[in-house]
Amino acid sequence: SQQGEEDPQALSIQEGENATMNCSYKTSINNLQWYRQNSGRGLVHLILIRSNEREKHSGRLRVTLDTSKKSSSLLITASRAADTASYFCATVLVQGAQKLVFGQGTRLTINP
Amino acid sequence: NAGVTQTPKFQVLKTGQSMTLQCAQDMNHEYMSWYRQDPGMGLRLIHYSVGAGITDQGEVPNGYNVSRSTTEDFPLRLLSAAPSQTSVYFCASRSGQGWNEQYFGPGTRLTVT
């Protein structure tokens, strides 16, 4: 079964709005990572947040982590058409630390 | 750097045929892995390697073999293709020093008829 579960599965917003995607996981993690996948392409790493961190920023991206709730969120501010993609969270488990376990992804569509 | 490269980009096989998906990286990364991506399933780990000569199974290893004779290459072999192996396959690598980002190849789209 998947360790990470993204919510929502699909999100459609207008250009300029903020987009928020959530990820929940089941077991203790070392860190959590977010990746973007454009249609027909490989995955690109966006941001990594460690289990002892609560928030990280990178440009228009903001990631939060709540280990007590076993959840993370990815916020994209001032969205652009080029942000249209699928977004995946991936967790590095404390047990079996060599593996990166992916969720099912959120399909984000930015309408011009 | 070319990063992570995969060949072929597309492949159609008949049931029972065998083939090897190639993966290479030029970043001197110790850790390499293979994932398959199916609609609505996210990415699932097939096999991974923490260095040359060392491989281990992931979440869905059945029907696939791997080897790691060099740091650069990590081929994935399908011994007897089945329709259930129709998927998009991604190879990834990362540095073994701590937990860093993974770099993904562009993928191989495989169809088994």
PDB file of N, CA, C and O in Angstrom, chain A residues 1-2 30-31 33 35 37 40-45 48 50 88 92-93 96-105, chain B residues 31 35 37 40-45 48 50 56-59 88 90 94 99-107 109:
ATOM      1  N   SER A   1       0.841  -1.181   0.000  1.00  0.00           N
ATOM      2  CA  SER A   1       0.000   0.000   0.000  1.00  0.00           C
ATOM      3  C   SER A   1       0.884   1.241   0.000  1.00  0.00           C
ATOM      4  O   SER A   1       2.034   1.194   0.416  1.00  0.00           O
ATOM      5  N   GLN A   2       0.351   2.337  -0.514  1.00  0.00           N
ATOM      6  CA  GLN A   2       1.116   3.551  -0.613  1.00  0.00           C
ATOM      7  C   GLN A   2       1.332   4.149   0.765  1.00  0.00           C
ATOM      8  O   GLN A   2       0.430   4.212   1.584  1.00  0.00           O
ATOM      9  N   ASN A  30      12.028   9.943   7.916  1.00  0.00           N
ATOM     10  CA  ASN A  30      13.274  10.684   8.057  1.00  0.00           C
ATOM     11  C   ASN A  30      13.110  12.058   7.418  1.00  0.00           C
ATOM     12  O   ASN A  30      13.512  13.074   7.986  1.00  0.00           O
ATOM     13  N   ASN A  31      12.538  12.068   6.216  1.00  0.00           N
ATOM     14  CA  ASN A  31      12.208  13.331   5.552  1.00  0.00           C
ATOM     15  C   ASN A  31      11.097  13.104   4.543  1.00  0.00           C
ATOM     16  O   ASN A  31      10.724  11.956   4.254  1.00  0.00           O
ATOM     17  N   GLN A  33       9.674  14.574   0.671  1.00  0.00           N
ATOM     18  CA  GLN A  33      10.076  15.330  -0.511  1.00  0.00           C
ATOM     19  C   GLN A  33       8.875  15.540  -1.422  1.00  0.00           C
ATOM     20  O   GLN A  33       7.975  14.709  -1.473  1.00  0.00           O
ATOM     21  N   TYR A  35       7.846  16.313  -5.494  1.00  0.00           N
ATOM     22  CA  TYR A  35       8.315  16.250  -6.876  1.00  0.00           C
ATOM     23  C   TYR A  35       7.208  16.736  -7.802  1.00  0.00           C
ATOM     24  O   TYR A  35       6.023  16.599  -7.505  1.00  0.00           O
ATOM     25  N   GLN A  37       5.861  16.460 -11.925  1.00  0.00           N
ATOM     26  CA  GLN A  37       5.971  15.700 -13.166  1.00  0.00           C
ATOM     27  C   GLN A  37       5.112  16.363 -14.223  1.00  0.00           C
ATOM     28  O   GLN A  37       3.884  16.388 -14.115  1.00  0.00           O
ATOM     29  N   GLY A  40       4.116  13.337 -19.559  1.00  0.00           N
ATOM     30  CA  GLY A  40       5.029  12.598 -20.421  1.00  0.00           C
ATOM     31  C   GLY A  40       6.492  12.744 -20.070  1.00  0.00           C
ATOM     32  O   GLY A  40       7.347  12.316 -20.854  1.00  0.00           O
ATOM     33  N   ARG A  41       6.798  13.316 -18.922  1.00  0.00           N
ATOM     34  CA  ARG A  41       8.198  13.547 -18.556  1.00  0.00           C
ATOM     35  C   ARG A  41       8.545  12.829 -17.253  1.00  0.00           C
ATOM     36  O   ARG A  41       7.689  12.256 -16.574  1.00  0.00           O
ATOM     37  N   GLY A  42       9.812  12.876 -16.888  1.00  0.00           N
ATOM     38  CA  GLY A  42      10.251  12.332 -15.612  1.00  0.00           C
ATOM     39  C   GLY A  42       9.927  13.279 -14.470  1.00  0.00           C
ATOM     40  O   GLY A  42       9.387  14.361 -14.666  1.00  0.00           O
ATOM     41  N   LEU A  43      10.233  12.854 -13.270  1.00  0.00           N
ATOM     42  CA  LEU A  43       9.945  13.659 -12.082  1.00  0.00           C
ATOM     43  C   LEU A  43      11.111  14.592 -11.781  1.00  0.00           C
ATOM     44  O   LEU A  43      12.276  14.233 -11.956  1.00  0.00           O
ATOM     45  N   VAL A  44      10.755  15.772 -11.296  1.00  0.00           N
ATOM     46  CA  VAL A  44      11.750  16.769 -10.928  1.00  0.00           C
ATOM     47  C   VAL A  44      11.587  17.105  -9.454  1.00  0.00           C
ATOM     48  O   VAL A  44      10.469  17.392  -9.001  1.00  0.00           O
ATOM     49  N   HIS A  45      12.686  17.063  -8.722  1.00  0.00           N
ATOM     50  CA  HIS A  45      12.654  17.354  -7.301  1.00  0.00           C
ATOM     51  C   HIS A  45      12.367  18.833  -7.050  1.00  0.00           C
ATOM     52  O   HIS A  45      12.942  19.714  -7.705  1.00  0.00           O
ATOM     53  N   LEU A  48      12.750  19.419  -0.176  1.00  0.00           N
ATOM     54  CA  LEU A  48      12.874  18.367   0.836  1.00  0.00           C
ATOM     55  C   LEU A  48      12.729  19.004   2.202  1.00  0.00           C
ATOM     56  O   LEU A  48      13.319  20.062   2.467  1.00  0.00           O
ATOM     57  N   ARG A  50      12.945  17.952   6.346  1.00  0.00           N
ATOM     58  CA  ARG A  50      13.349  16.906   7.274  1.00  0.00           C
ATOM     59  C   ARG A  50      12.340  16.799   8.419  1.00  0.00           C
ATOM     60  O   ARG A  50      11.585  17.734   8.685  1.00  0.00           O
ATOM     61  N   PHE A  88       3.828  15.085  -6.584  1.00  0.00           N
ATOM     62  CA  PHE A  88       3.905  13.887  -5.760  1.00  0.00           C
ATOM     63  C   PHE A  88       4.671  14.184  -4.480  1.00  0.00           C
ATOM     64  O   PHE A  88       5.695  14.861  -4.502  1.00  0.00           O
ATOM     65  N   VAL A  92      10.783   9.304   3.001  1.00  0.00           N
ATOM     66  CA  VAL A  92      11.914   8.454   3.345  1.00  0.00           C
ATOM     67  C   VAL A  92      11.628   7.932   4.744  1.00  0.00           C
ATOM     68  O   VAL A  92      11.548   8.706   5.698  1.00  0.00           O
ATOM     69  N   LEU A  93      11.444   6.623   4.850  1.00  0.00           N
ATOM     70  CA  LEU A  93      11.034   6.043   6.118  1.00  0.00           C
ATOM     71  C   LEU A  93      12.210   5.923   7.084  1.00  0.00           C
ATOM     72  O   LEU A  93      13.360   5.778   6.665  1.00  0.00           O
ATOM     73  N   GLY A  96      13.970   0.983   6.924  1.00  0.00           N
ATOM     74  CA  GLY A  96      14.181   0.756   5.490  1.00  0.00           C
ATOM     75  C   GLY A  96      14.555   2.040   4.794  1.00  0.00           C
ATOM     76  O   GLY A  96      13.991   2.412   3.782  1.00  0.00           O
ATOM     77  N   ALA A  97      15.545   2.728   5.347  1.00  0.00           N
ATOM     78  CA  ALA A  97      15.798   4.121   4.968  1.00  0.00           C
ATOM     79  C   ALA A  97      16.340   4.295   3.562  1.00  0.00           C
ATOM     80  O   ALA A  97      16.517   5.415   3.119  1.00  0.00           O
ATOM     81  N   GLN A  98      16.596   3.225   2.836  1.00  0.00           N
ATOM     82  CA  GLN A  98      17.100   3.410   1.493  1.00  0.00           C
ATOM     83  C   GLN A  98      15.998   3.679   0.487  1.00  0.00           C
ATOM     84  O   GLN A  98      16.270   4.019  -0.645  1.00  0.00           O
ATOM     85  N   LYS A  99      14.742   3.536   0.891  1.00  0.00           N
ATOM     86  CA  LYS A  99      13.666   3.595  -0.081  1.00  0.00           C
ATOM     87  C   LYS A  99      12.912   4.913   0.004  1.00  0.00           C
ATOM     88  O   LYS A  99      12.646   5.427   1.077  1.00  0.00           O
ATOM     89  N   LEU A 100      12.549   5.428  -1.156  1.00  0.00           N
ATOM     90  CA  LEU A 100      11.717   6.610  -1.276  1.00  0.00           C
ATOM     91  C   LEU A 100      10.351   6.136  -1.736  1.00  0.00           C
ATOM     92  O   LEU A 100      10.236   5.525  -2.797  1.00  0.00           O
ATOM     93  N   VAL A 101       9.327   6.368  -0.937  1.00  0.00           N
ATOM     94  CA  VAL A 101       7.992   5.835  -1.212  1.00  0.00           C
ATOM     95  C   VAL A 101       7.076   6.969  -1.655  1.00  0.00           C
ATOM     96  O   VAL A 101       6.885   7.941  -0.926  1.00  0.00           O
ATOM     97  N   PHE A 102       6.475   6.813  -2.827  1.00  0.00           N
ATOM     98  CA  PHE A 102       5.669   7.868  -3.436  1.00  0.00           C
ATOM     99  C   PHE A 102       4.186   7.695  -3.164  1.00  0.00           C
ATOM    100  O   PHE A 102       3.679   6.574  -3.072  1.00  0.00           O
ATOM    101  N   GLY A 103       3.489   8.818  -3.096  1.00  0.00           N
ATOM    102  CA  GLY A 103       2.040   8.822  -3.103  1.00  0.00           C
ATOM    103  C   GLY A 103       1.524   8.801  -4.530  1.00  0.00           C
ATOM    104  O   GLY A 103       2.294   8.716  -5.494  1.00  0.00           O
ATOM    105  N   GLN A 104       0.204   8.905  -4.649  1.00  0.00           N
ATOM    106  CA  GLN A 104      -0.425   8.767  -5.965  1.00  0.00           C
ATOM    107  C   GLN A 104      -0.458  10.068  -6.749  1.00  0.00           C
ATOM    108  O   GLN A 104      -0.751  10.067  -7.941  1.00  0.00           O
ATOM    109  N   GLY A 105      -0.201  11.176  -6.111  1.00  0.00           N
ATOM    110  CA  GLY A 105      -0.085  12.441  -6.823  1.00  0.00           C
ATOM    111  C   GLY A 105      -1.349  13.266  -6.866  1.00  0.00           C
ATOM    112  O   GLY A 105      -2.465  12.756  -6.731  1.00  0.00           O
TER     113      GLY A 105
ATOM    114  N   TYR B  31      23.529   5.420  -5.386  1.00  0.00           N
ATOM    115  CA  TYR B  31      22.199   4.830  -5.259  1.00  0.00           C
ATOM    116  C   TYR B  31      21.433   4.967  -6.571  1.00  0.00           C
ATOM    117  O   TYR B  31      21.320   6.068  -7.113  1.00  0.00           O
ATOM    118  N   TYR B  35      11.543   2.398 -10.909  1.00  0.00           N
ATOM    119  CA  TYR B  35      10.146   2.514 -10.536  1.00  0.00           C
ATOM    120  C   TYR B  35       9.287   2.218 -11.761  1.00  0.00           C
ATOM    121  O   TYR B  35       9.698   2.414 -12.891  1.00  0.00           O
ATOM    122  N   GLN B  37       5.321   3.296 -13.133  1.00  0.00           N
ATOM    123  CA  GLN B  37       4.226   4.217 -12.889  1.00  0.00           C
ATOM    124  C   GLN B  37       3.022   3.781 -13.698  1.00  0.00           C
ATOM    125  O   GLN B  37       3.055   3.738 -14.927  1.00  0.00           O
ATOM    126  N   GLY B  40      -3.061   6.217 -11.758  1.00  0.00           N
ATOM    127  CA  GLY B  40      -3.701   6.191 -10.451  1.00  0.00           C
ATOM    128  C   GLY B  40      -2.939   5.461  -9.364  1.00  0.00           C
ATOM    129  O   GLY B  40      -3.452   5.298  -8.264  1.00  0.00           O
ATOM    130  N   MET B  41      -1.720   5.010  -9.671  1.00  0.00           N
ATOM    131  CA  MET B  41      -0.958   4.218  -8.691  1.00  0.00           C
ATOM    132  C   MET B  41       0.296   4.918  -8.203  1.00  0.00           C
ATOM    133  O   MET B  41       0.995   4.400  -7.363  1.00  0.00           O
ATOM    134  N   GLY B  42       0.598   6.096  -8.740  1.00  0.00           N
ATOM    135  CA  GLY B  42       1.849   6.719  -8.347  1.00  0.00           C
ATOM    136  C   GLY B  42       3.028   5.902  -8.833  1.00  0.00           C
ATOM    137  O   GLY B  42       2.930   5.115  -9.773  1.00  0.00           O
ATOM    138  N   LEU B  43       4.169   6.073  -8.202  1.00  0.00           N
ATOM    139  CA  LEU B  43       5.376   5.321  -8.562  1.00  0.00           C
ATOM    140  C   LEU B  43       5.612   4.222  -7.538  1.00  0.00           C
ATOM    141  O   LEU B  43       5.543   4.465  -6.333  1.00  0.00           O
ATOM    142  N   ARG B  44       5.907   3.047  -8.028  1.00  0.00           N
ATOM    143  CA  ARG B  44       6.194   1.930  -7.146  1.00  0.00           C
ATOM    144  C   ARG B  44       7.604   1.428  -7.413  1.00  0.00           C
ATOM    145  O   ARG B  44       8.008   1.242  -8.558  1.00  0.00           O
ATOM    146  N   LEU B  45       8.326   1.174  -6.332  1.00  0.00           N
ATOM    147  CA  LEU B  45       9.727   0.780  -6.416  1.00  0.00           C
ATOM    148  C   LEU B  45       9.845  -0.688  -6.813  1.00  0.00           C
ATOM    149  O   LEU B  45       9.252  -1.567  -6.175  1.00  0.00           O
ATOM    150  N   TYR B  48      16.322  -1.685  -6.305  1.00  0.00           N
ATOM    151  CA  TYR B  48      17.247  -0.595  -6.098  1.00  0.00           C
ATOM    152  C   TYR B  48      18.642  -1.124  -5.804  1.00  0.00           C
ATOM    153  O   TYR B  48      18.824  -2.326  -5.532  1.00  0.00           O
ATOM    154  N   VAL B  50      22.445   0.122  -3.854  1.00  0.00           N
ATOM    155  CA  VAL B  50      23.155   1.126  -3.051  1.00  0.00           C
ATOM    156  C   VAL B  50      24.613   1.260  -3.481  1.00  0.00           C
ATOM    157  O   VAL B  50      25.365   2.046  -2.896  1.00  0.00           O
ATOM    158  N   ASP B  56      18.814  -4.859  -4.309  1.00  0.00           N
ATOM    159  CA  ASP B  56      17.799  -5.345  -3.380  1.00  0.00           C
ATOM    160  C   ASP B  56      16.429  -5.101  -3.996  1.00  0.00           C
ATOM    161  O   ASP B  56      16.267  -4.298  -4.918  1.00  0.00           O
ATOM    162  N   GLN B  57      15.441  -5.822  -3.454  1.00  0.00           N
ATOM    163  CA  GLN B  57      14.096  -5.741  -3.997  1.00  0.00           C
ATOM    164  C   GLN B  57      13.336  -4.576  -3.401  1.00  0.00           C
ATOM    165  O   GLN B  57      13.512  -4.212  -2.247  1.00  0.00           O
ATOM    166  N   GLY B  58      12.452  -4.038  -4.229  1.00  0.00           N
ATOM    167  CA  GLY B  58      11.553  -3.008  -3.768  1.00  0.00           C
ATOM    168  C   GLY B  58      10.176  -3.572  -3.492  1.00  0.00           C
ATOM    169  O   GLY B  58      10.031  -4.713  -3.057  1.00  0.00           O
ATOM    170  N   GLU B  59       9.179  -2.794  -3.820  1.00  0.00           N
ATOM    171  CA  GLU B  59       7.790  -3.135  -3.519  1.00  0.00           C
ATOM    172  C   GLU B  59       7.202  -4.158  -4.488  1.00  0.00           C
ATOM    173  O   GLU B  59       6.410  -5.020  -4.108  1.00  0.00           O
ATOM    174  N   VAL B  88       4.903   2.678 -17.492  1.00  0.00           N
ATOM    175  CA  VAL B  88       6.008   3.588 -17.763  1.00  0.00           C
ATOM    176  C   VAL B  88       7.061   3.345 -16.690  1.00  0.00           C
ATOM    177  O   VAL B  88       6.746   3.347 -15.495  1.00  0.00           O
ATOM    178  N   PHE B  90      10.643   4.294 -14.825  1.00  0.00           N
ATOM    179  CA  PHE B  90      11.576   5.375 -14.545  1.00  0.00           C
ATOM    180  C   PHE B  90      12.764   4.850 -13.753  1.00  0.00           C
ATOM    181  O   PHE B  90      12.610   4.094 -12.795  1.00  0.00           O
ATOM    182  N   ARG B  94      20.690   8.932  -6.952  1.00  0.00           N
ATOM    183  CA  ARG B  94      20.994   9.989  -5.996  1.00  0.00           C
ATOM    184  C   ARG B  94      22.350   9.706  -5.362  1.00  0.00           C
ATOM    185  O   ARG B  94      22.832   8.569  -5.368  1.00  0.00           O
ATOM    186  N   TRP B  99      20.538  12.007   2.760  1.00  0.00           N
ATOM    187  CA  TRP B  99      19.319  11.897   1.967  1.00  0.00           C
ATOM    188  C   TRP B  99      19.113  13.141   1.128  1.00  0.00           C
ATOM    189  O   TRP B  99      18.667  14.179   1.599  1.00  0.00           O
ATOM    190  N   ASN B 100      19.457  13.022  -0.130  1.00  0.00           N
ATOM    191  CA  ASN B 100      19.344  14.131  -1.072  1.00  0.00           C
ATOM    192  C   ASN B 100      18.264  13.844  -2.099  1.00  0.00           C
ATOM    193  O   ASN B 100      17.633  12.798  -2.092  1.00  0.00           O
ATOM    194  N   GLU B 101      18.086  14.787  -3.002  1.00  0.00           N
ATOM    195  CA  GLU B 101      17.081  14.629  -4.037  1.00  0.00           C
ATOM    196  C   GLU B 101      17.462  13.487  -4.969  1.00  0.00           C
ATOM    197  O   GLU B 101      18.633  13.173  -5.159  1.00  0.00           O
ATOM    198  N   GLN B 102      16.450  12.884  -5.551  1.00  0.00           N
ATOM    199  CA  GLN B 102      16.657  11.886  -6.582  1.00  0.00           C
ATOM    200  C   GLN B 102      16.511  12.560  -7.948  1.00  0.00           C
ATOM    201  O   GLN B 102      15.677  13.435  -8.138  1.00  0.00           O
ATOM    202  N   TYR B 103      17.347  12.091  -8.870  1.00  0.00           N
ATOM    203  CA  TYR B 103      17.287  12.570 -10.243  1.00  0.00           C
ATOM    204  C   TYR B 103      16.664  11.462 -11.090  1.00  0.00           C
ATOM    205  O   TYR B 103      17.109  10.316 -11.040  1.00  0.00           O
ATOM    206  N   PHE B 104      15.666  11.839 -11.865  1.00  0.00           N
ATOM    207  CA  PHE B 104      14.936  10.853 -12.653  1.00  0.00           C
ATOM    208  C   PHE B 104      15.295  10.939 -14.125  1.00  0.00           C
ATOM    209  O   PHE B 104      15.547  12.023 -14.666  1.00  0.00           O
ATOM    210  N   GLY B 105      15.270   9.774 -14.773  1.00  0.00           N
ATOM    211  CA  GLY B 105      15.373   9.732 -16.216  1.00  0.00           C
ATOM    212  C   GLY B 105      14.042  10.081 -16.856  1.00  0.00           C
ATOM    213  O   GLY B 105      13.032  10.232 -16.165  1.00  0.00           O
ATOM    214  N   PRO B 106      14.012  10.179 -18.194  1.00  0.00           N
ATOM    215  CA  PRO B 106      12.793  10.595 -18.897  1.00  0.00           C
ATOM    216  C   PRO B 106      11.744   9.502 -19.016  1.00  0.00           C
ATOM    217  O   PRO B 106      10.605   9.787 -19.399  1.00  0.00           O
ATOM    218  N   GLY B 107      12.105   8.272 -18.707  1.00  0.00           N
ATOM    219  CA  GLY B 107      11.124   7.194 -18.720  1.00  0.00           C
ATOM    220  C   GLY B 107      11.145   6.356 -19.986  1.00  0.00           C
ATOM    221  O   GLY B 107      11.570   6.811 -21.055  1.00  0.00           O
ATOM    222  N   ARG B 109       8.301   3.980 -22.005  1.00  0.00           N
ATOM    223  CA  ARG B 109       6.900   3.532 -22.066  1.00  0.00           C
ATOM    224  C   ARG B 109       6.864   2.160 -22.711  1.00  0.00           C
ATOM    225  O   ARG B 109       7.199   2.010 -23.885  1.00  0.00           O
TER     226      ARG B 109
END
